[in-house]
CSV table of C-alpha atoms in Angstrom, one decimal:
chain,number,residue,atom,x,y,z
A,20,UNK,CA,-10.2,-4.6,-14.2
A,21,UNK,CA,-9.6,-1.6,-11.8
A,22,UNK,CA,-8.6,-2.8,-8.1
A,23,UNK,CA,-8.2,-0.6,-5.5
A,24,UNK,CA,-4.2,-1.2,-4.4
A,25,UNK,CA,-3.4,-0.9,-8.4
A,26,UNK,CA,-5.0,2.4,-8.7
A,27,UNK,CA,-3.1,4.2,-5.5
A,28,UNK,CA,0.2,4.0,-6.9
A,29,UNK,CA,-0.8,6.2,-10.0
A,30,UNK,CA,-2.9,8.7,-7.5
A,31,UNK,CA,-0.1,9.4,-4.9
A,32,UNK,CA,2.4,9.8,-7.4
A,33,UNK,CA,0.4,12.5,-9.0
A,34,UNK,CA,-0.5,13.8,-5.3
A,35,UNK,CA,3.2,14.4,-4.2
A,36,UNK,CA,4.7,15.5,-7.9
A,37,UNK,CA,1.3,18.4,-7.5
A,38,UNK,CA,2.4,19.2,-4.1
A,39,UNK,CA,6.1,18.6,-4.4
A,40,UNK,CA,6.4,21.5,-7.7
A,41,UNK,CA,7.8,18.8,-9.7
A,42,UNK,CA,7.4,19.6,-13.8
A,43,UNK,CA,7.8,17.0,-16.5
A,44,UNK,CA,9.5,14.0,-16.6
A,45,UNK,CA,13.4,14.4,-16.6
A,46,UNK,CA,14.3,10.9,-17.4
A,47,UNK,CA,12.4,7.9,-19.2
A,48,UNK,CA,12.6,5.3,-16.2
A,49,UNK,CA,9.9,3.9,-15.1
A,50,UNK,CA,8.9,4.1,-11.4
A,51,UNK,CA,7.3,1.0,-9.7
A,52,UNK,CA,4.8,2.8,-6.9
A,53,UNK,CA,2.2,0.7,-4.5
A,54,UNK,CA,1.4,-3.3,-4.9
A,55,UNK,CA,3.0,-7.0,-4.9
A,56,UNK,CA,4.7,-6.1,-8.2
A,57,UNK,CA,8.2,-6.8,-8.0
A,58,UNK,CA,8.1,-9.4,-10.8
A,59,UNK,CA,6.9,-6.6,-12.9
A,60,UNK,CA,9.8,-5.2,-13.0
A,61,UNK,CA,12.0,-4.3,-16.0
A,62,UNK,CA,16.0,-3.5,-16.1
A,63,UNK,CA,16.5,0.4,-14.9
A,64,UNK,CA,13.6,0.8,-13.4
A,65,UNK,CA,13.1,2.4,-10.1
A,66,UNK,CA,11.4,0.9,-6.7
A,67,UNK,CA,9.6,3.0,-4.1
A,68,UNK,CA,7.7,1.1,-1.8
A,69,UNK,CA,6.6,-1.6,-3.9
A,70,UNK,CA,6.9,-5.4,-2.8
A,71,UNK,CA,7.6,-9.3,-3.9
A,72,UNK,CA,4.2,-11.3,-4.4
A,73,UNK,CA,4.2,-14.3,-2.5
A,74,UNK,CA,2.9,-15.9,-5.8
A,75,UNK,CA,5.9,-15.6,-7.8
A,76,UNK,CA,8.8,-15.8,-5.4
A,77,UNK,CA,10.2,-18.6,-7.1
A,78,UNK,CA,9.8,-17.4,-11.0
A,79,UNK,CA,12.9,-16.2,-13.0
A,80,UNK,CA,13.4,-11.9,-12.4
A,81,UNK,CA,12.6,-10.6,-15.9
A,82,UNK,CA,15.2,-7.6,-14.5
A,83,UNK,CA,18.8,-7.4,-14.0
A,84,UNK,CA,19.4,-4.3,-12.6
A,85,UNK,CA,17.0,-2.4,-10.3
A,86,UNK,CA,17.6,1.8,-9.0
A,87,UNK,CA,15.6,1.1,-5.5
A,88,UNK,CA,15.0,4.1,-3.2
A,89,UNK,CA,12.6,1.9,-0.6
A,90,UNK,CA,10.8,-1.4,-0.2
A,91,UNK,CA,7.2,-2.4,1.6
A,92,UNK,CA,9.2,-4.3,4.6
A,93,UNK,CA,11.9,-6.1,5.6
A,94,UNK,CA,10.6,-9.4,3.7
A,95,UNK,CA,10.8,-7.7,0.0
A,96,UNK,CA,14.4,-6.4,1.3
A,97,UNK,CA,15.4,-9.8,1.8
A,98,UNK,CA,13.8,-11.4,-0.9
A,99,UNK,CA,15.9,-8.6,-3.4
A,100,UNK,CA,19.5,-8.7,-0.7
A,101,UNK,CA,19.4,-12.6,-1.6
A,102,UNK,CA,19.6,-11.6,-5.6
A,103,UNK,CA,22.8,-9.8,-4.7
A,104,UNK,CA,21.0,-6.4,-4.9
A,105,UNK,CA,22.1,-3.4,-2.0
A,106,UNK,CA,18.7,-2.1,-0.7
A,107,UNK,CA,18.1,0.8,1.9
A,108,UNK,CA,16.6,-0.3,4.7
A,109,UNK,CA,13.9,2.2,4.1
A,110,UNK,CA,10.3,0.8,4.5
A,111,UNK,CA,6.7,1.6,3.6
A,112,UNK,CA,3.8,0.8,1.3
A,113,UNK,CA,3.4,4.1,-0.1
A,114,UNK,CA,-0.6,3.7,1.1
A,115,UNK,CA,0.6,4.8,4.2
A,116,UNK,CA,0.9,8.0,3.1
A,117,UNK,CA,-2.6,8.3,1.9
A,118,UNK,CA,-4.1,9.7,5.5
A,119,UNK,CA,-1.2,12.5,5.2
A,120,UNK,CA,-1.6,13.5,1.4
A,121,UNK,CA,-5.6,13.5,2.4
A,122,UNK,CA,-6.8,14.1,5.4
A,123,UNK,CA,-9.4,11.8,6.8
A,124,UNK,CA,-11.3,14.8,7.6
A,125,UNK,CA,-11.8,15.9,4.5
A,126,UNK,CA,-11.5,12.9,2.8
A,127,UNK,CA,-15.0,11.2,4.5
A,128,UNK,CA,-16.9,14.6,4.0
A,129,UNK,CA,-19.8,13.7,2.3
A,130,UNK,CA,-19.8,10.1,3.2
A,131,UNK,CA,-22.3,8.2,5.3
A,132,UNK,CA,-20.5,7.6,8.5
A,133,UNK,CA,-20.1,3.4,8.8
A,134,UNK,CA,-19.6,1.6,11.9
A,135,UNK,CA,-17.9,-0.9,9.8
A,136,UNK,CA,-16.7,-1.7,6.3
A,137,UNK,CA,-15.5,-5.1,4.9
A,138,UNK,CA,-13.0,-4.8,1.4
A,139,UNK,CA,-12.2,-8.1,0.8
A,140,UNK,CA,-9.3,-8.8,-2.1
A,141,UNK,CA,-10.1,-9.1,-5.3
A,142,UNK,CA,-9.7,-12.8,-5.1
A,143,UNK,CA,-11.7,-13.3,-2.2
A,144,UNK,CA,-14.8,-11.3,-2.7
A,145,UNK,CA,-17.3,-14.4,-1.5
A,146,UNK,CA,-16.3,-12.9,2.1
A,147,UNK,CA,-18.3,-9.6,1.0
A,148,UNK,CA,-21.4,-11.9,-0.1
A,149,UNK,CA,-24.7,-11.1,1.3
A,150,UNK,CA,-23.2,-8.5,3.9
A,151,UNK,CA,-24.7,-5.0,3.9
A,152,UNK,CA,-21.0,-3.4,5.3
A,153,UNK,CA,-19.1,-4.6,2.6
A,154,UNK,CA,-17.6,-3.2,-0.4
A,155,UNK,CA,-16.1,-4.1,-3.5
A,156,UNK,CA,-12.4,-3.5,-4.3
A,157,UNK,CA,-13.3,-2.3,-7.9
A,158,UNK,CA,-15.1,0.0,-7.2
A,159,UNK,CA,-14.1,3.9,-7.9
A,160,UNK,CA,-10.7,4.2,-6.0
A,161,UNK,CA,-12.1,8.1,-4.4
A,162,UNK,CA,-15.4,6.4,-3.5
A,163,UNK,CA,-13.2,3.6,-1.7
A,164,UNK,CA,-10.6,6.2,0.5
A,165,UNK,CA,-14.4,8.3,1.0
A,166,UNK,CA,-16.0,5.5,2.2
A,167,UNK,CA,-12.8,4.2,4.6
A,168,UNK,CA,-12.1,7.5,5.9
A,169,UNK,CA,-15.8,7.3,7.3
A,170,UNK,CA,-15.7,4.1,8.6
A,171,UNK,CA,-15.4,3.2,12.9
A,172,UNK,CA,-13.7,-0.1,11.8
A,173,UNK,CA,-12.5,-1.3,8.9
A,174,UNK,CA,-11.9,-5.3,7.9
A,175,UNK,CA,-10.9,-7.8,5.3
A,176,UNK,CA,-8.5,-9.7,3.4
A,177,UNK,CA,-7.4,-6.5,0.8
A,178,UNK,CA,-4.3,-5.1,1.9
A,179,UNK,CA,-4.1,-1.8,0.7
A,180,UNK,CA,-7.6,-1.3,2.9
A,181,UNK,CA,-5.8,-2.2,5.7
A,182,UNK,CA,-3.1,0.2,4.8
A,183,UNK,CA,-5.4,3.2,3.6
A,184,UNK,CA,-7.5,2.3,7.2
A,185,UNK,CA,-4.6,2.8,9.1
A,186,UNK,CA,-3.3,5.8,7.4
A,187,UNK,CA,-6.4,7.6,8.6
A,188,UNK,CA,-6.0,6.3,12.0
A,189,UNK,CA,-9.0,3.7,11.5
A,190,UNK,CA,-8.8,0.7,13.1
A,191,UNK,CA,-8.0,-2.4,10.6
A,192,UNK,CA,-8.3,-5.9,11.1
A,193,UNK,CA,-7.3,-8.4,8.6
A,194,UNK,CA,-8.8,-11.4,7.2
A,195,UNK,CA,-7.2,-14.2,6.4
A,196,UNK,CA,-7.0,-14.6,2.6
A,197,UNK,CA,-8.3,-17.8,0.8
A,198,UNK,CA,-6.3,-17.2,-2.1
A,199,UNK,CA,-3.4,-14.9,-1.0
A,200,UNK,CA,0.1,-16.1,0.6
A,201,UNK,CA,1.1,-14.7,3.8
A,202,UNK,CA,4.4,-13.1,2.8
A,203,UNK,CA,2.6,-9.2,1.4
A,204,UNK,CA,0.9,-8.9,4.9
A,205,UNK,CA,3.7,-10.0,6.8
A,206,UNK,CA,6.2,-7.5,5.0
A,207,UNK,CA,3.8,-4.4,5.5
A,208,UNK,CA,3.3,-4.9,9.1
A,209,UNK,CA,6.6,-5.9,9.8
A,210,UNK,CA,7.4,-2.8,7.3
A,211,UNK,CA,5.6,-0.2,9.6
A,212,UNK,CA,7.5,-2.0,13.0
A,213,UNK,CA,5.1,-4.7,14.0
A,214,UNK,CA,6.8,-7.9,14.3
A,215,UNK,CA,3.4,-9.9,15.2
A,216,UNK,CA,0.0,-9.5,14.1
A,217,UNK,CA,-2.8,-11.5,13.8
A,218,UNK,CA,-5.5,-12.3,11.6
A,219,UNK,CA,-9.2,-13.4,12.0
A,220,UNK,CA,-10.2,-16.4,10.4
A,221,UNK,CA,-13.6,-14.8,9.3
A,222,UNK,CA,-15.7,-11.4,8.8
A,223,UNK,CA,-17.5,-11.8,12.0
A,224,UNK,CA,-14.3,-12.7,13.9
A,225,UNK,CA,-12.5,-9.6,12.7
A,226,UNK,CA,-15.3,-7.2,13.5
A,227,UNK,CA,-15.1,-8.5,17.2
A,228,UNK,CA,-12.2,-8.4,17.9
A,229,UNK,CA,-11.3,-4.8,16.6
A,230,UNK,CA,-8.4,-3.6,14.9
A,231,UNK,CA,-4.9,-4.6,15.3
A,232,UNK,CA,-2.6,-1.3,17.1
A,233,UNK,CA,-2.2,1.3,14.8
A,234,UNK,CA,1.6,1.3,14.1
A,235,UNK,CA,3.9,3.6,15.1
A,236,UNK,CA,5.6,4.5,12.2
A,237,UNK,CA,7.6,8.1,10.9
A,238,UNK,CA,6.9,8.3,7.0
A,239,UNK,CA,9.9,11.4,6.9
A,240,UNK,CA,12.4,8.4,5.6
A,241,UNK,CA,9.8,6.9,3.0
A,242,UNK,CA,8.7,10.5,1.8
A,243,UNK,CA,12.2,11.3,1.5
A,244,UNK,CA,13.5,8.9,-0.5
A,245,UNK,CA,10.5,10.0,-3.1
A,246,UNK,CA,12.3,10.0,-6.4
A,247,UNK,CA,12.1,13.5,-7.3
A,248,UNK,CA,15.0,13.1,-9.3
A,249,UNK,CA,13.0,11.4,-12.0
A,250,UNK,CA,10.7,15.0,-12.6
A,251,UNK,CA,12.2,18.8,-13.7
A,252,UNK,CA,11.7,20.6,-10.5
A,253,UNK,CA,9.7,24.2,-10.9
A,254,UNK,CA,9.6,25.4,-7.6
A,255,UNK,CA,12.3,24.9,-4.8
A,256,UNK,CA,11.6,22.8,-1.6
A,257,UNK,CA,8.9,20.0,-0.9
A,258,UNK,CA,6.0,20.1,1.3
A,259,UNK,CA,5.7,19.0,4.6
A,260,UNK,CA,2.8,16.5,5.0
């Protein structure tokens, strides 16, 4: 089943390997990009941005060694420094980049403006039921960034909406989950320097009370530790987003 945060690892990859003049693959690690999928992981393969699920903390690491360039937040760096493994203190769901690599601008053109939209997470999609403003995390992942990018106000319990949302400067207000642990929320906004946050217990609560501050976060350390190592490179320099 597509969901929306599986599909924007995959997409922004593709986006800065375009941009970046990177070629074909110059190495046969894997790279782990966007989502709660740490426990994933295989031996040799290479972390940008991904984090721990709050699920699976406790379950055995099906990896022994791990090449990590940067982590969600502080929580995943924690969660990895407690296995014994050295970790950059570089943060940042790779989402956030997704306002940079497309510009809301463009992105919403073509899009009914919305005064608000409602993505819950996969798991919690009775919070979408019956409501006009809400939309579901399957659907098309370009439909999805279209349809935030045009949004006033965007709210829920899916993460990488919140994430996208902000990217394009659009207010985001999270929901809590039903079904989801606190920990992936807590390590992105603690990830793009907000210690405290704070959840609505329900649709209508998060829509009146707004979104949370946009953070104030520089992407230059998350872009740069991009692994461009892992592609040939074509053409010299990257681009400045």
């Amino acid at each position: 089943m597509n969901n929306f945060g599986d599909l924007l690892g995959p997409l922004i990859v593709s986006k800065i390997v375009l941009d970046g003049g990177l070629t074909e693959p110059a190495t046969q690690h894997r790279l782990l990009a966007v989502g709660s999928i740490l426990n994933l992981a295989r031996t040799g393969d290479v972390i940008w941005g991904i984090g721990a699920n709050g699920k699976t903390l406790d379950r055995p690491a099906a990896y022994r060694e791990l090449d990590i360039r940067a982590v969600r937040g502080p929580l995943t760096r924690a969660f990895l420094q407690a296995k014994g493994y050295t970790v950059p203190e570089v943060y940042g769901d790779p989402g956030t980049l997704v306002g940079r690599l497309w510009p809301r601008e463009h992105t919403a053109r073509g899009f009914r403006p919305r005064a608000v939209t409602v993505v819950p997470n996969l798991n919690d999609r009775h919070l979408a039921a019956g409501r006009s403003d809400a939309v579901d995390p399957t659907s098309d992942v370009r439909e999805l960034l279209g349809t935030i990018a045009a949004s006033d106000l965007v709210v829920g319990s899916s993460l990488h909406a919140i994430v996208v949302a902000e990217s394009f400067g659009v207010p985001a207000r999270l929901v809590t989950s039903s079904t989801e642990p606190r920990f992936k929320f807590e390590d992105y906004y603690r990830g793009t320097g907000r210690n405290e946050f704070r959840p609505a217990p329900d649709v209508d609560t998060a829509i009146a009370w707004g979104g949370e501050p946009l953070p104030s976060w520089d992407p230059k350390p998350l872009l740069d530790a991009f692994p461009r190592d892992l592609w040939v490179t074509a053409s010299a320099g990257a681009p400045a987003y």
